[in-house]
PDB file of C-alpha atoms and ligand atoms in Angstrom:
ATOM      1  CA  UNK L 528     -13.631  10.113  -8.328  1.00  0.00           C
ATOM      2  CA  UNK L 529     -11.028   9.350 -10.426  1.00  0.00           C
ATOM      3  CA  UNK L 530      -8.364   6.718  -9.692  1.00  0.00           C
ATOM      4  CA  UNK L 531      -4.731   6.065 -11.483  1.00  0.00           C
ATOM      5  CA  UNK L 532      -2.703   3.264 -10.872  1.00  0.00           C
ATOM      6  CA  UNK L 533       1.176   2.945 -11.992  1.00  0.00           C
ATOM      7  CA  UNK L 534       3.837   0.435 -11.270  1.00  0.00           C
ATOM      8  CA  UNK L 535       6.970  -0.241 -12.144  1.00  0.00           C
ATOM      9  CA  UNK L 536       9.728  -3.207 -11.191  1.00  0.00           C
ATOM     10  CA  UNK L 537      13.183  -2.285  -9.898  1.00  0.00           C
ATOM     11  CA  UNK L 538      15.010  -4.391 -12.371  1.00  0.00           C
ATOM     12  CA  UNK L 539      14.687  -5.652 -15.519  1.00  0.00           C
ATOM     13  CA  UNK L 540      15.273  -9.233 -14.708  1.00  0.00           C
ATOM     14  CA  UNK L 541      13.103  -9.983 -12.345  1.00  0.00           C
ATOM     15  CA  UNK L 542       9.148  -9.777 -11.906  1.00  0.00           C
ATOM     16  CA  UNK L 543       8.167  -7.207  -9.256  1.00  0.00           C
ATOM     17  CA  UNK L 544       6.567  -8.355  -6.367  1.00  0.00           C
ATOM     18  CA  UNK L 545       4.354  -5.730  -5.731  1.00  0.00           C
ATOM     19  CA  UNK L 546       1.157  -5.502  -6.682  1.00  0.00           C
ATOM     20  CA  UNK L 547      -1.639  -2.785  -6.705  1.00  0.00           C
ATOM     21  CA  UNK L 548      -5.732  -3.468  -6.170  1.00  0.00           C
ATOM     22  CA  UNK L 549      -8.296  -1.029  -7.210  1.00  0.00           C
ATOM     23  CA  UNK L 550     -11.767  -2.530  -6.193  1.00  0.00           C
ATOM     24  CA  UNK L 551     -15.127  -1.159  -6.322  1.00  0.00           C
ATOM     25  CA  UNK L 552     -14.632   0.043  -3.141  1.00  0.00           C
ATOM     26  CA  UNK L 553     -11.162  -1.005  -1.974  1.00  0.00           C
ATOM     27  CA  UNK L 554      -7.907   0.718  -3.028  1.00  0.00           C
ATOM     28  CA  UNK L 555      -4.484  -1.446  -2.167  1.00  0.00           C
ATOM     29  CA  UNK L 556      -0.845  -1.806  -2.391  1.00  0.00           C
ATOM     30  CA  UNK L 557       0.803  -4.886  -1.599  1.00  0.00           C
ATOM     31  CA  UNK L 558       4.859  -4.821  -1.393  1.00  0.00           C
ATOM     32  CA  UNK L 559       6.155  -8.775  -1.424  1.00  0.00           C
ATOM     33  CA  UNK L 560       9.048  -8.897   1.115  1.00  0.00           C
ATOM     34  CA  UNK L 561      12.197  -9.889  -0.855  1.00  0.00           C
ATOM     35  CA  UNK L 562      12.492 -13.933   0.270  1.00  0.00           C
ATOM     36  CA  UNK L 563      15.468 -15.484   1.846  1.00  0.00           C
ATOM     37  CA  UNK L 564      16.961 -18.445   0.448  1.00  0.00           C
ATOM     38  CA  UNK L 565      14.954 -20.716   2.668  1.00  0.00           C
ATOM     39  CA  UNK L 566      11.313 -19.836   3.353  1.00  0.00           C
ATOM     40  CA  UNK L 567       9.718 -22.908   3.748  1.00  0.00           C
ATOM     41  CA  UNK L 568       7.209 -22.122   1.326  1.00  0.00           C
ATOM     42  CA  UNK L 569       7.306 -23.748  -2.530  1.00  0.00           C
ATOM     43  CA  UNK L 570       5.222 -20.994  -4.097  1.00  0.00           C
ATOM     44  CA  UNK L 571       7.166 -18.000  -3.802  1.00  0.00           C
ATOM     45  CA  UNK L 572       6.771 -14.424  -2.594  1.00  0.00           C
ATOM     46  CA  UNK L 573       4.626 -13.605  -6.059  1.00  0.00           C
ATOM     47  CA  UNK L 574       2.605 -16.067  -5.544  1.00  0.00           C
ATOM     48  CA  UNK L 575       1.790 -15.516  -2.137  1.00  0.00           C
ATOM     49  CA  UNK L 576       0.914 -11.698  -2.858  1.00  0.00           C
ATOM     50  CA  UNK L 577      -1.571 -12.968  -5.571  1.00  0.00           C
ATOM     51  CA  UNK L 578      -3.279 -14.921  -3.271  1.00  0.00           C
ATOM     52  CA  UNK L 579      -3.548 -12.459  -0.550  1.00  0.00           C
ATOM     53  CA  UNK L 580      -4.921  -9.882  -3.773  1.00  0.00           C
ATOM     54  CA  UNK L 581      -7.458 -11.919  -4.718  1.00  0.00           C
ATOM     55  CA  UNK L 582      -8.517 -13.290  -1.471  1.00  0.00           C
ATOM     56  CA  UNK L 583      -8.472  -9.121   0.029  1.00  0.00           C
ATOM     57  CA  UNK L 584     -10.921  -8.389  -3.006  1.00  0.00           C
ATOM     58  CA  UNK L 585     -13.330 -11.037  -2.155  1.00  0.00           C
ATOM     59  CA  UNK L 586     -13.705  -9.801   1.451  1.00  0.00           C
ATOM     60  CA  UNK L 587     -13.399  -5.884  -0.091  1.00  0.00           C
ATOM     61  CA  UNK L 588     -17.360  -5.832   1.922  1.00  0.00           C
ATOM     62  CA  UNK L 589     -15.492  -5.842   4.831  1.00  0.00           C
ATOM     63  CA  UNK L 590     -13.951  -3.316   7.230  1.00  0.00           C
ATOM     64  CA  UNK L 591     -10.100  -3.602   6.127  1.00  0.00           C
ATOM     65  CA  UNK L 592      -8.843  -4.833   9.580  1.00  0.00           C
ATOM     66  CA  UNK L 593     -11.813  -8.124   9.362  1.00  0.00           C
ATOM     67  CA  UNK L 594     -11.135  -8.273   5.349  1.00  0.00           C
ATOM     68  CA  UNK L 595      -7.212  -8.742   5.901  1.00  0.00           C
ATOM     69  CA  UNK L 596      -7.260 -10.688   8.741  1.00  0.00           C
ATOM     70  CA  UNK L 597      -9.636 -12.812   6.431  1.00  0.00           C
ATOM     71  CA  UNK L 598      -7.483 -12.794   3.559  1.00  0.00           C
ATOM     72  CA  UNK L 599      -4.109 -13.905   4.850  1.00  0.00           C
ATOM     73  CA  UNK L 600      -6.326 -17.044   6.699  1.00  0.00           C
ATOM     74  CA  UNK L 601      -7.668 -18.106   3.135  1.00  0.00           C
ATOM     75  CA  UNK L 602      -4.250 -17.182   1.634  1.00  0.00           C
ATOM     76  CA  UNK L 603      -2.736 -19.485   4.012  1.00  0.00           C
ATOM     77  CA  UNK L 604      -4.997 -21.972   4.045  1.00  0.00           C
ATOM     78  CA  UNK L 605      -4.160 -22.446   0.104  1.00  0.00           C
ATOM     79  CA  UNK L 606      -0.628 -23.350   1.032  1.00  0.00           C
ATOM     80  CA  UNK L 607      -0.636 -25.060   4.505  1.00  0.00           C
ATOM     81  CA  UNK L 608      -0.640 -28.844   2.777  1.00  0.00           C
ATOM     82  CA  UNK L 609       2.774 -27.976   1.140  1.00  0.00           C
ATOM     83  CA  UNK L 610       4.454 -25.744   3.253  1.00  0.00           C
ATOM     84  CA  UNK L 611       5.675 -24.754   6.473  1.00  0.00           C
ATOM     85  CA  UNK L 612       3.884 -21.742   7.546  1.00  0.00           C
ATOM     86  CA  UNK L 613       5.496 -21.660  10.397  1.00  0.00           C
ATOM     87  CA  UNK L 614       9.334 -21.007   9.200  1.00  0.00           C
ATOM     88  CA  UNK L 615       9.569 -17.315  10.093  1.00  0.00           C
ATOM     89  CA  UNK L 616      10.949 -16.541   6.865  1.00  0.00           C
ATOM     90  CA  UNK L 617       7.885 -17.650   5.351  1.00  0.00           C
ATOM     91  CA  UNK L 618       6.346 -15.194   2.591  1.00  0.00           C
ATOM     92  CA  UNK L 619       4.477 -11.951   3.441  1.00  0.00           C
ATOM     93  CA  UNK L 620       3.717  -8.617   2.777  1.00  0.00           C
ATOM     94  CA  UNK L 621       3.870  -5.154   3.572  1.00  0.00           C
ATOM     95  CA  UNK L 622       0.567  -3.552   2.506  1.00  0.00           C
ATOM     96  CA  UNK L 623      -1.657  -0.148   2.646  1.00  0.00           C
ATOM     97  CA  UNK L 624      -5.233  -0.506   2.141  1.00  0.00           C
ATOM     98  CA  UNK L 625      -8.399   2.449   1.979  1.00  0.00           C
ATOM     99  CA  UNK L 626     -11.943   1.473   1.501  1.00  0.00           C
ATOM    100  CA  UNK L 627     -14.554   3.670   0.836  1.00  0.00           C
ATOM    101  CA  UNK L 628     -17.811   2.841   2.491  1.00  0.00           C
ATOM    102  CA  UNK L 629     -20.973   4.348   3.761  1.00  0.00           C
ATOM    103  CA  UNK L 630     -19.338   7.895   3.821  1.00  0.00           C
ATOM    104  CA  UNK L 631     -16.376   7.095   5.511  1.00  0.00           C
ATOM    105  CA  UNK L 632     -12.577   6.822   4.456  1.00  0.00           C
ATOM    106  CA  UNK L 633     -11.198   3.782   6.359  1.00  0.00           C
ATOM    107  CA  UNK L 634      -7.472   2.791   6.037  1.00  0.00           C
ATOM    108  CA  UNK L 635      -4.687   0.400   6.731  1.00  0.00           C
ATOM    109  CA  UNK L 636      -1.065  -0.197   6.776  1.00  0.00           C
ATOM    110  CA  UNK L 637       0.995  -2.785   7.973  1.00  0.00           C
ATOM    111  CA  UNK L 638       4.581  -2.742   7.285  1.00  0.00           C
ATOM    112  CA  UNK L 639       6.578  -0.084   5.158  1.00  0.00           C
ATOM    113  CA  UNK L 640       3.995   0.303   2.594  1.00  0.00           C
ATOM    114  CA  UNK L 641       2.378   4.085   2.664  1.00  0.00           C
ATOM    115  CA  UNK L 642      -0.882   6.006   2.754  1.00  0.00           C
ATOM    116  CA  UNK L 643      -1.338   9.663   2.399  1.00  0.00           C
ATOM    117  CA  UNK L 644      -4.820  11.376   2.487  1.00  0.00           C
ATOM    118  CA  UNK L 645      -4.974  14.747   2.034  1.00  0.00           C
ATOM    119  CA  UNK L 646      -8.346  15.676   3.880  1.00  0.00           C
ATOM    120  CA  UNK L 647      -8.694  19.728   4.040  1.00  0.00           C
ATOM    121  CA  UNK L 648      -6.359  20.828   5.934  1.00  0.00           C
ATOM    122  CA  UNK L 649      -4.889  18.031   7.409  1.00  0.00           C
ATOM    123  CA  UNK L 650      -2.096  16.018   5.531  1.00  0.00           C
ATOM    124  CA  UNK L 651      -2.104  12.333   7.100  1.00  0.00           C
ATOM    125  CA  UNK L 652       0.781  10.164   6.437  1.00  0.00           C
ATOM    126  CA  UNK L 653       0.758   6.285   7.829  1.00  0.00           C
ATOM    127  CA  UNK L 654       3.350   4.089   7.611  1.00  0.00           C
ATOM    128  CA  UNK L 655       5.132   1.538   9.971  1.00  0.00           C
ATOM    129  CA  UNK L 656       8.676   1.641   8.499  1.00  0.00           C
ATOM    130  CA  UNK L 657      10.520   0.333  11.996  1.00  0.00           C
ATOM    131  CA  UNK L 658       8.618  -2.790  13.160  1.00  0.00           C
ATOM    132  CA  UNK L 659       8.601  -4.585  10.457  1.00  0.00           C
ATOM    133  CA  UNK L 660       5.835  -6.340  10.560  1.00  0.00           C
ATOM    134  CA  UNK L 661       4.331  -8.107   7.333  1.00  0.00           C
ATOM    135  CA  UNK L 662       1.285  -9.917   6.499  1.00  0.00           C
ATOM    136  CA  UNK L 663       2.292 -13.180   5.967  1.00  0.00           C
ATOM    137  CA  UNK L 664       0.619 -16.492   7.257  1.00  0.00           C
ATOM    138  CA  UNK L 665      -0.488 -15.221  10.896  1.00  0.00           C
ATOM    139  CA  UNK L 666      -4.044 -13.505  11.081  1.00  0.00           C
ATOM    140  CA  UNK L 667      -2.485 -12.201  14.636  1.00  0.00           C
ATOM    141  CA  UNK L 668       0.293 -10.391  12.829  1.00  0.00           C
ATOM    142  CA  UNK L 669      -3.012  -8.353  11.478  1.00  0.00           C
ATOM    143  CA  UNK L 670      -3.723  -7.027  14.840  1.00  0.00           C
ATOM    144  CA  UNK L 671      -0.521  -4.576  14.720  1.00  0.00           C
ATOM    145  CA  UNK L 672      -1.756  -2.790  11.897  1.00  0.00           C
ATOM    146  CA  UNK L 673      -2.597   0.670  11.935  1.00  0.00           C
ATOM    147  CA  UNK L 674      -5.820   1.974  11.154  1.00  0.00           C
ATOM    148  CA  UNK L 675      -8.003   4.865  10.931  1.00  0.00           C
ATOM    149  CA  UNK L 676     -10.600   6.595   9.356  1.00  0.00           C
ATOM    150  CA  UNK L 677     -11.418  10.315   8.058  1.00  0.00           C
ATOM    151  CA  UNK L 678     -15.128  11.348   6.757  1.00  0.00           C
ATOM    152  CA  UNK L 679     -14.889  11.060   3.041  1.00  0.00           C
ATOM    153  CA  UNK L 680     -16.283  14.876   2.646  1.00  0.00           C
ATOM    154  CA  UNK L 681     -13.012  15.877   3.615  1.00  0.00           C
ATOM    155  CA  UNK L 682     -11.040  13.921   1.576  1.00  0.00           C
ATOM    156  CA  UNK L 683      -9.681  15.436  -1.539  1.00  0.00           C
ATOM    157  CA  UNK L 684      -7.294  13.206  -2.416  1.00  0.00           C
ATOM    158  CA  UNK L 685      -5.316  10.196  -1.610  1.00  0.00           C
ATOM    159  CA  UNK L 686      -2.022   8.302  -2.636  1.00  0.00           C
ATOM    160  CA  UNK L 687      -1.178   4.816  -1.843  1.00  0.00           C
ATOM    161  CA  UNK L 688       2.673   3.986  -2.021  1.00  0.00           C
ATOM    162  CA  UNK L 689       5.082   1.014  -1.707  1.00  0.00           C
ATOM    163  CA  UNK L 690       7.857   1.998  -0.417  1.00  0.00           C
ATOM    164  CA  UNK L 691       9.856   1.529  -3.369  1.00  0.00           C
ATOM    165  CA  UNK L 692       8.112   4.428  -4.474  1.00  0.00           C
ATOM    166  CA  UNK L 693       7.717   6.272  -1.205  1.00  0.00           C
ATOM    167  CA  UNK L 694      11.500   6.758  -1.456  1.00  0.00           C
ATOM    168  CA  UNK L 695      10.968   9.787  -3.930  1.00  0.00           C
ATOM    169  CA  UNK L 696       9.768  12.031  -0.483  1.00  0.00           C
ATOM    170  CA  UNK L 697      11.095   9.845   2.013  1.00  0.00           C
ATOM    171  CA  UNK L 698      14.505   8.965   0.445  1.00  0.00           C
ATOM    172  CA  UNK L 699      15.744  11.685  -2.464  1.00  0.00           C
ATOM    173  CA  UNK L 700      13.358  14.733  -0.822  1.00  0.00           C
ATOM    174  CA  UNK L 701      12.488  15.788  -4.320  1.00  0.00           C
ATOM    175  CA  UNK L 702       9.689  17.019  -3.225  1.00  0.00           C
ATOM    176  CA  UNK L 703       7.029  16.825  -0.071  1.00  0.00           C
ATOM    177  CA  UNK L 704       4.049  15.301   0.335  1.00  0.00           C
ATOM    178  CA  UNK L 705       1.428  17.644  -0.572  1.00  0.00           C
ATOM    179  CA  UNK L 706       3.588  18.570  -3.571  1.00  0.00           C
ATOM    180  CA  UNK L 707       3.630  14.947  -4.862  1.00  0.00           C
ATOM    181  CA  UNK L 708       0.117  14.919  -4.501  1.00  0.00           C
ATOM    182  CA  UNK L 709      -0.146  18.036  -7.002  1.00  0.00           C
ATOM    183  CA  UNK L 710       2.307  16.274  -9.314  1.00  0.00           C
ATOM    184  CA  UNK L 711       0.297  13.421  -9.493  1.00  0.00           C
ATOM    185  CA  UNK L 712      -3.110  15.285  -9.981  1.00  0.00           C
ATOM    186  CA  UNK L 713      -1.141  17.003 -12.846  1.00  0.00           C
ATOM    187  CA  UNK L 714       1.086  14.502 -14.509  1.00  0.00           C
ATOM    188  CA  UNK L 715      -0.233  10.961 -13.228  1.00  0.00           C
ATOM    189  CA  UNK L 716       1.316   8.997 -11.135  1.00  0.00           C
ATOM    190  CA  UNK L 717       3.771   7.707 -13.387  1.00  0.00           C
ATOM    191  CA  UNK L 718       5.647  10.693 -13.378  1.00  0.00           C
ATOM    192  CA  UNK L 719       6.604  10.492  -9.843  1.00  0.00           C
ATOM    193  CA  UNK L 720       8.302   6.854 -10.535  1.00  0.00           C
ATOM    194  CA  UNK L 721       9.954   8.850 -13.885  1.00  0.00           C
ATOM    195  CA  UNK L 722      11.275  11.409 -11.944  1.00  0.00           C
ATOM    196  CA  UNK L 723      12.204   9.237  -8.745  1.00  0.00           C
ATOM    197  CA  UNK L 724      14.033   6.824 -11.596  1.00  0.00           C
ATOM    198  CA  UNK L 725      16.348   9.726 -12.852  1.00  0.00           C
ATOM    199  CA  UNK L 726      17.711  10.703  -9.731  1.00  0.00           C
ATOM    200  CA  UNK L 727      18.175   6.669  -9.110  1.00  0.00           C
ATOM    201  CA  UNK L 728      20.202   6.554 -12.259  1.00  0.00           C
ATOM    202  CA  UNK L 729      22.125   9.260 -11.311  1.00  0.00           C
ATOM    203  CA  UNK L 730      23.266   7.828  -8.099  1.00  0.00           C
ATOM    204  CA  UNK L 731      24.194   3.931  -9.167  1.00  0.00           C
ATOM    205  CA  UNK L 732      26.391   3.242  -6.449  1.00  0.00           C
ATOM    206  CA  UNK L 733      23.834   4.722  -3.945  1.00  0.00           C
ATOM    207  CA  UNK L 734      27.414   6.931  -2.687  1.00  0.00           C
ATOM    208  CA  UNK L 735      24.715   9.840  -2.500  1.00  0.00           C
ATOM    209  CA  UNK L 736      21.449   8.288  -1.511  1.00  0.00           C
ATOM    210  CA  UNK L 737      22.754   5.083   0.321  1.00  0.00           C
ATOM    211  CA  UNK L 738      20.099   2.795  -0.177  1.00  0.00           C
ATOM    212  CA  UNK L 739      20.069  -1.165  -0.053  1.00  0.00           C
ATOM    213  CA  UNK L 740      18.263  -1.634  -3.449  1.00  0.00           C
ATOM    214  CA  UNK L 741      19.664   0.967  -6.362  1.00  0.00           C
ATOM    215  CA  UNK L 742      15.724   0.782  -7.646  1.00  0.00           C
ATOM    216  CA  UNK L 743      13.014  -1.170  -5.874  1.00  0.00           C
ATOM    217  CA  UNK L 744      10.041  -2.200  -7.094  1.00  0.00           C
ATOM    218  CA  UNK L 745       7.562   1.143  -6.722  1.00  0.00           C
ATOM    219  CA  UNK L 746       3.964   1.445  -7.075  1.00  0.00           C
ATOM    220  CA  UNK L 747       0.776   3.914  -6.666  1.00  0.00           C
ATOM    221  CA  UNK L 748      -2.355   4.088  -6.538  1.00  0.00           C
ATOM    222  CA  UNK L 749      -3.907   7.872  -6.657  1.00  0.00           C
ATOM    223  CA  UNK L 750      -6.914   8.814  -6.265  1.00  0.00           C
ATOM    224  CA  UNK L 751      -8.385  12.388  -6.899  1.00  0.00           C
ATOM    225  CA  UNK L 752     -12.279  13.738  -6.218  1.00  0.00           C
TER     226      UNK L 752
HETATM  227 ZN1   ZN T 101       3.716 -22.056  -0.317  1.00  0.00          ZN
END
């Protein structure tokens, strides 16, 4: 298995806030939701996601559901002295997750981040891109995630997007999703985010595409058997 990783922040000036995991076991993309003015929190949306990383990694053993739910306790726990974790603007994220384990694909999404696993002949797409709902400092928010599994002899390969990124099929249509997985098995997924960033700079005022952010922060993981 082979696994490629490429990211990219929507501006210049500022750090992006996603950030991608590749574990022993544990693939993951975690999009930082852009913070209001007032979040109650002193750390910061980066921050936060950095936490949640490295906490997800150290419960990677898990089943993704337990290891998140897991995760954004510990995460929280980190913060809960100095902050209010209970201002509803307080920082979160949307995030995909797949773990491989004991011949089974299992994955996870919560919020507008996006998994695609291309398992024979069935394309699956996940994504919750109306509710949403973020991992932030409530393990119940977890609950709403949505999760499956595929058996990992079927799976020939598998992309894990922000939705930054996810805005090349979703957004501009430059191509579908089975074709974006062949562009990345060819080129990498770095050329997706090229391409996807040329039709971005072509449409500055977002007249064609109207989109709130002219280029978000975009990231994938791919992986290919
Ligand atoms: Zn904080």
């Amino acid at each position: 298995m082979r696994t490629q990783m490429a990211t990219e922040a929507g501006r210049t000036t500022a750090p992006s806030e996603d950030r991608a995991l590749v574990g022993p076991n544990l693939l993951a993309v975690l999009d930082g939701v852009t913070a209001k003015p007032e979040t109650g929190c002193e750390h910061g949306v980066g921050w936060f996601a950095d936490q949640l990383s490295g906490e997800i990694l150290r419960f990677a053993h898990l089943e993704p559901g337990v290891a998140l739910a897991k995760a954004v306790e510990q995460a929280a726990e980190l913060h809960s002295g100095t902050c209010d974790l209970d201002h509803p603007d307080s920082p979160s994220v949307a995030i995909a997750m797949v773990q491989t384990k004991d011949d089974v694909l299992r994955y996870l999404v919560l919020g507008d981040a996006t998994v695609v696993v291309d398992a024979k002949s069935e394309l699956l797409v996940v994504s919750d891109t109306q509710t949403k709902r973020t991992a932030g400092a409530k393990v119940a928010d977890v609950g709403h995630a949505l999760t499956g599994e595929v058996p990992l002899r079927d799976v020939r390969r598998v992309a894990i997007l922000s939705d930054g990124a996810a805005r090349a099929v979703e957004l501009f249509n430059l191509f579908d999703w089975r074709q974006a997985l062949e562009l990345m098995a060819a080129n990498g997924p770095d050329d997706l985010i090229r391409r996807m960033r040329a039709v971005e700079k072509e449409d500055v005022k977002a007249v064609e595409w109207p989109r709130k952010k002219i280029s978000d922060d975009a990231t994938v993981v791919f992986l290919d058997r």
